[in-house]
Coordinates of N, CA, C and O in Angstrom, one line a residue:
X1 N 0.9 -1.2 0.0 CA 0.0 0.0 0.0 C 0.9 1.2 0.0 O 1.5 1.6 1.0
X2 N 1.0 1.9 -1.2 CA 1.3 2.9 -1.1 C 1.3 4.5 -0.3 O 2.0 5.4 -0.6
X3 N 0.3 4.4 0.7 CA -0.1 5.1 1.8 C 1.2 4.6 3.1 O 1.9 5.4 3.7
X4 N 1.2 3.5 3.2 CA 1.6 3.0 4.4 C 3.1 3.1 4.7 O 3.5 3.7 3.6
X5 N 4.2 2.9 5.5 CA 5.4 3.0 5.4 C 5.9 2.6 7.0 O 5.4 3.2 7.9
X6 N 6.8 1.9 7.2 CA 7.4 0.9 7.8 C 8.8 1.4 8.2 O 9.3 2.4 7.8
X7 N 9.2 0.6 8.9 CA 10.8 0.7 9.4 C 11.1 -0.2 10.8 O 10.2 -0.4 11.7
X8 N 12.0 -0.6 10.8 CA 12.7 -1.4 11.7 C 13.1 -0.5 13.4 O 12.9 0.7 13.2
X9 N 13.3 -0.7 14.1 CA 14.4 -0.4 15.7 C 15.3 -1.4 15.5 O 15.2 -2.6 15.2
X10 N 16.5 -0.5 15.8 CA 17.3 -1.5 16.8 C 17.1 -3.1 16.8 O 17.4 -4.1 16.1
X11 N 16.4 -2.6 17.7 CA 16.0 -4.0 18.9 C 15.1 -4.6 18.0 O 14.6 -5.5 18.7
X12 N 14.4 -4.8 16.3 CA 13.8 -5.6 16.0 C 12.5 -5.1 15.9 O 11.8 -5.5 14.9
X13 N 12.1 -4.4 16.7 CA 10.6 -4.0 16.8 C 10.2 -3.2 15.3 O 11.0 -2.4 14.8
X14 N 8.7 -3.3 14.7 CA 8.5 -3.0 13.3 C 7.3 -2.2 13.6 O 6.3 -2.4 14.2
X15 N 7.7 -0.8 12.8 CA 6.6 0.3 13.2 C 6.6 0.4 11.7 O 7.4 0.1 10.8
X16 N 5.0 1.0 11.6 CA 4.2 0.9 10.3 C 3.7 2.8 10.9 O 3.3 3.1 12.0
X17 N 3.8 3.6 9.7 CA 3.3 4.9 9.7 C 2.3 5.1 8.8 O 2.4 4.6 7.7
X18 N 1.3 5.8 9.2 CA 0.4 6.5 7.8 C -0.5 7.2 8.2 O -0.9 7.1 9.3
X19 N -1.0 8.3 7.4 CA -1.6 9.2 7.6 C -2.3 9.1 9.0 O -2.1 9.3 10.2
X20 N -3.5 8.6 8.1 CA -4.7 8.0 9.2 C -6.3 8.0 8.6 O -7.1 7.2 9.1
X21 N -6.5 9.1 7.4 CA -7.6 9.1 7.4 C -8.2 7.9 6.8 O -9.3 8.2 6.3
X22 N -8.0 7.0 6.7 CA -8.1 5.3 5.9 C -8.0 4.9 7.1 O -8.5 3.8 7.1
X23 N -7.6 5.1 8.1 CA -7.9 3.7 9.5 C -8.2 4.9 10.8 O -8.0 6.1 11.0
X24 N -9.0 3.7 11.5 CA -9.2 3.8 12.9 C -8.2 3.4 13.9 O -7.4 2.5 13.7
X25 N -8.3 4.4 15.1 CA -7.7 3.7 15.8 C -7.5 2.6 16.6 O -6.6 2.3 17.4
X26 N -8.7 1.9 16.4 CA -9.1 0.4 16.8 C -8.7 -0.7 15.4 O -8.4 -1.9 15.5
X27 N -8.8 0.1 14.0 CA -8.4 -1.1 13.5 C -7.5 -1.1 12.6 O -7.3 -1.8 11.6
X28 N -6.6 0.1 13.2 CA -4.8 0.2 13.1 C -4.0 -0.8 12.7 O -3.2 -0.8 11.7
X29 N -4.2 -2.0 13.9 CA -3.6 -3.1 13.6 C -3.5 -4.2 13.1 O -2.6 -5.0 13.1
X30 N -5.0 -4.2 12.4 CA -5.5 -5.0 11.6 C -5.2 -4.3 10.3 O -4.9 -5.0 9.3
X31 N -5.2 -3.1 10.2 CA -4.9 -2.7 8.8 C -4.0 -2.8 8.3 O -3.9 -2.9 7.1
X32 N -2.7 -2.6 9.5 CA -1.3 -2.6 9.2 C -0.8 -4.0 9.1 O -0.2 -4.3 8.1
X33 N -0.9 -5.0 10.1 CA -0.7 -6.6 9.3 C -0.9 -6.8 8.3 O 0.0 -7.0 7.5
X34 N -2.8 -6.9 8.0 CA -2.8 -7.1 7.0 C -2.3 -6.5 5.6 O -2.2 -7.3 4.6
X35 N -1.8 -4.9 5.5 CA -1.1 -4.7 4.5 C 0.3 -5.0 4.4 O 1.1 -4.8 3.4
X36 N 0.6 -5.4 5.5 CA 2.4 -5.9 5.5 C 2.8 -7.1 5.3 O 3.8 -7.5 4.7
X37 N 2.0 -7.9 5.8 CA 1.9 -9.2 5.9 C 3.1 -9.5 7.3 O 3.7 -10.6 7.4
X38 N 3.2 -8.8 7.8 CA 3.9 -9.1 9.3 C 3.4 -8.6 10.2 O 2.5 -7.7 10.0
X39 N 3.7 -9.1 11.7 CA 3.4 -8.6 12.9 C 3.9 -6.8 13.3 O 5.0 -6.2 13.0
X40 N 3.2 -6.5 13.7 CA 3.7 -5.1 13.8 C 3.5 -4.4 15.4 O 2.5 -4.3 16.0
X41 N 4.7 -3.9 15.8 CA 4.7 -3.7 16.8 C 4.2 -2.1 17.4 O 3.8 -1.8 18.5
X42 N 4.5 -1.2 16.3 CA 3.9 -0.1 16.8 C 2.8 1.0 15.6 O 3.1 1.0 14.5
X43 N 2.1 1.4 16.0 CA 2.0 2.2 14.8 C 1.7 3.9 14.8 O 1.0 4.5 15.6
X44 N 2.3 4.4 13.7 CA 2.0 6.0 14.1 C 1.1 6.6 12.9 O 1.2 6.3 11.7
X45 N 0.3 7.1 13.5 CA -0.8 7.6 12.5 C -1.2 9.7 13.1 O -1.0 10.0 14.3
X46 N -1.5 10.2 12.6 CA -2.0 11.5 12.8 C -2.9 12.1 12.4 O -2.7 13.3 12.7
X47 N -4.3 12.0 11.7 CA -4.9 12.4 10.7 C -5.9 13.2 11.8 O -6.3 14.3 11.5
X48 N -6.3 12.4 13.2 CA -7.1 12.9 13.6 C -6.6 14.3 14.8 O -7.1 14.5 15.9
X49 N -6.0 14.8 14.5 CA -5.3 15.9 15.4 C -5.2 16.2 17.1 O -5.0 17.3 17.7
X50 N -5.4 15.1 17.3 CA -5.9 15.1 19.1 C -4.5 14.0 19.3 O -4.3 13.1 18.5
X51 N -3.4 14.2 20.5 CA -2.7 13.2 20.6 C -3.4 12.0 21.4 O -4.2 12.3 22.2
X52 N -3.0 10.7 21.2 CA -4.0 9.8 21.6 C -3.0 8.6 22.1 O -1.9 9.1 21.8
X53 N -2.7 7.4 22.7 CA -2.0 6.5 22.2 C -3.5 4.9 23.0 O -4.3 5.0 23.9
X54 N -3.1 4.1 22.2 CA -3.7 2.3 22.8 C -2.9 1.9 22.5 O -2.0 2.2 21.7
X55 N -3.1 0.5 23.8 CA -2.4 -1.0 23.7 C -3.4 -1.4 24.1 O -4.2 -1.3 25.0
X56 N -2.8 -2.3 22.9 CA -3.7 -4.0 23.1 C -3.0 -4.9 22.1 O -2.3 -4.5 21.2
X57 N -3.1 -6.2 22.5 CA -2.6 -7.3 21.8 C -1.1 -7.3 21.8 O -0.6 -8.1 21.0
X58 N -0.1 -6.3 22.5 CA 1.0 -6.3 22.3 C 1.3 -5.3 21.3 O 2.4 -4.9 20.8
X59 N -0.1 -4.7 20.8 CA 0.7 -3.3 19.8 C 0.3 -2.1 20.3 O -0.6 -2.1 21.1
X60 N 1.0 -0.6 19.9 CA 0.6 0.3 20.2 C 0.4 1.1 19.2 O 1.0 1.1 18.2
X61 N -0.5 1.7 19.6 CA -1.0 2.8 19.0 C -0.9 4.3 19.0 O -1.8 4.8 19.8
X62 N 0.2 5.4 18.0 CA 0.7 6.3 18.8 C 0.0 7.1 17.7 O 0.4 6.9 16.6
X63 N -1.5 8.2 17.9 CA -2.1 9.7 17.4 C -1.2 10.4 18.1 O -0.8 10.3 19.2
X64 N -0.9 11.4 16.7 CA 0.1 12.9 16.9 C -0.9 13.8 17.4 O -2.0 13.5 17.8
X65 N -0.4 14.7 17.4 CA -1.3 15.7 17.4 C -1.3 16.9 16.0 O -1.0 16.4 14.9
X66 N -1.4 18.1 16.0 CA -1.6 19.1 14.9 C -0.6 20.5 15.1 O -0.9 21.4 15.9
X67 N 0.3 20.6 14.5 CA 1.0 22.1 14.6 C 0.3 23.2 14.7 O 0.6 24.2 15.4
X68 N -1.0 22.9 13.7 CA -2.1 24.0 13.5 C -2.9 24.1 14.4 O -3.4 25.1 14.5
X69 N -3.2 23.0 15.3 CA -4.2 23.0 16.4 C -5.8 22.6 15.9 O -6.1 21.5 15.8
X70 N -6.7 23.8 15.4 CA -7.9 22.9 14.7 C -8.2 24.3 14.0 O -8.4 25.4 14.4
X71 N -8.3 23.8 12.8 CA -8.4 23.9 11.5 C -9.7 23.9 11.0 O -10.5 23.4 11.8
X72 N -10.1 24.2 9.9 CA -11.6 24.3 9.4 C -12.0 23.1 9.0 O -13.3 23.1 8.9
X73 N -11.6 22.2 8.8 CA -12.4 20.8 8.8 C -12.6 20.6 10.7 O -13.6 20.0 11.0
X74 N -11.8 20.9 11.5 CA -11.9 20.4 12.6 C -13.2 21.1 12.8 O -14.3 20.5 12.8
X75 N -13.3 22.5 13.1 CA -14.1 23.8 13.5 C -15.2 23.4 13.1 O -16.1 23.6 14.0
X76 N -15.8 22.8 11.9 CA -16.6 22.2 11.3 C -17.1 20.6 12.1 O -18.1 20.0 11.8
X77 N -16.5 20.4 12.7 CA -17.0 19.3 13.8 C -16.9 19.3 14.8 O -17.0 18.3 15.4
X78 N -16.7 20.5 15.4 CA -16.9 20.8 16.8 C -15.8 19.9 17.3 O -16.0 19.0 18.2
X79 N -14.5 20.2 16.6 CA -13.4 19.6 17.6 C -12.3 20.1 17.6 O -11.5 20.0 16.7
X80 N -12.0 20.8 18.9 CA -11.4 21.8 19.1 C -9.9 21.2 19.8 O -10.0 20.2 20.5
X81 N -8.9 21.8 19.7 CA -7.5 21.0 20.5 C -6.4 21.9 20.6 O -6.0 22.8 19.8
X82 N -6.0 21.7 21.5 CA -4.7 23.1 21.2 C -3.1 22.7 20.4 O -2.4 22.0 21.1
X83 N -2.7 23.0 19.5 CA -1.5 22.7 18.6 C -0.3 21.5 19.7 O 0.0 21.7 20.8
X84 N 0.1 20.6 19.0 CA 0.9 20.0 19.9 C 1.5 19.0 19.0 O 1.0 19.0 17.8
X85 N 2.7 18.1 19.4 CA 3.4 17.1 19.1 C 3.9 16.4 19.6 O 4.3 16.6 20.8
X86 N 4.0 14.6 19.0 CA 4.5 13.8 20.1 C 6.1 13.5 20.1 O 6.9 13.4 19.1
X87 N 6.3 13.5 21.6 CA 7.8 13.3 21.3 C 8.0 11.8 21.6 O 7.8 11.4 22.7
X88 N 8.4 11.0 20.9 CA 8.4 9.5 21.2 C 10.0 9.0 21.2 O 10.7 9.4 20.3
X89 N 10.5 7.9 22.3 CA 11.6 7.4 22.5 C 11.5 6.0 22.8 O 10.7 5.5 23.5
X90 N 12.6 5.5 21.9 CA 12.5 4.2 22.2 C 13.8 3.9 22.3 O 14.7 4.2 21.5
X91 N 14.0 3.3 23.6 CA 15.0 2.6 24.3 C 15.0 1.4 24.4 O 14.4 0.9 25.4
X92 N 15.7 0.6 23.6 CA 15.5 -1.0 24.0 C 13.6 -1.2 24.1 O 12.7 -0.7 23.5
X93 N 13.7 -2.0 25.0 CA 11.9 -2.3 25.2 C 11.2 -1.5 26.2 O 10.3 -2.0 26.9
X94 N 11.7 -0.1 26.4 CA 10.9 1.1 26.8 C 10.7 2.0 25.8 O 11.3 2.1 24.8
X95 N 9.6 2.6 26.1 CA 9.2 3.4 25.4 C 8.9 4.7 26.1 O 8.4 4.6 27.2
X96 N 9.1 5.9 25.7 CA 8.8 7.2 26.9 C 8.0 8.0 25.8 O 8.6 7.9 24.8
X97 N 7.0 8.6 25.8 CA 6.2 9.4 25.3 C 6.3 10.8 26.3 O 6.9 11.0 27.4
X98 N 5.8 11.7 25.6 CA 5.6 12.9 26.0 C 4.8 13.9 24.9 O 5.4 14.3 23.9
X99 N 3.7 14.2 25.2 CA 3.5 15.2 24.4 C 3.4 16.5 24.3 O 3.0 16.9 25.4
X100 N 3.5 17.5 23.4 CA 4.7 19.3 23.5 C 3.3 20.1 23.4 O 2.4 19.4 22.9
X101 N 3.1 20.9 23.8 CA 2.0 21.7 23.3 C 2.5 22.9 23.1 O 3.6 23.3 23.6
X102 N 1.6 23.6 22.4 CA 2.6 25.1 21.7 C 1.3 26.0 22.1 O 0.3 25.9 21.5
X103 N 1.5 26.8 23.2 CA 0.0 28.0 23.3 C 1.1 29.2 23.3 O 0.6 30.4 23.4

């Protein structure tokens, strides 16, 4: 799938990236197997502008957030957020999140 895009850690672990607006965050992981044909251990997606993260099944699920904050498609659904980014680290089999907000 030309949307989708992948890459290795270190340590083995296989993160799959893409937009977002083609998946949910519930069926992230189903989307990303099935277009890889491997297990996938994390995935980053941003489409919906709110930072977010799930686990389940041993995968995670990491929503960005928006530089812009909320924009006229958002304003348009009554979903409002203040501008932010995730900062994500991975250490061996830790992972440290943090996410930046810009006001």
């Amino acid at each position: 799938d030309p949307s989708l895009g992948n890459f290795r850690l270190l340590n083995g672990k296989n993160i799959v990236y893409a937009h977002g607006h083609q998946d949910t965050i519930d069926r992230c992981f189903q989307n990303f197997v099935g277009a890889t044909r491997e297990f996938v251990d994390y995935g980053l997606i941003a489409h919906y502008h709110a930072p977010k993260m799930k686990d389940f099944q041993g995968f995670k699920i990491f929503v960005n957030g928006t530089m812009m904050g909320t924009d006229d498609y958002a304003m348009g659904k009554r979903l409002f957020n203040t501008p932010s980014q995730n900062l994500i680290v991975f250490d061996g089999d830790t992972v440290i999140t943090h996410t930046i907000e810009f006001r």
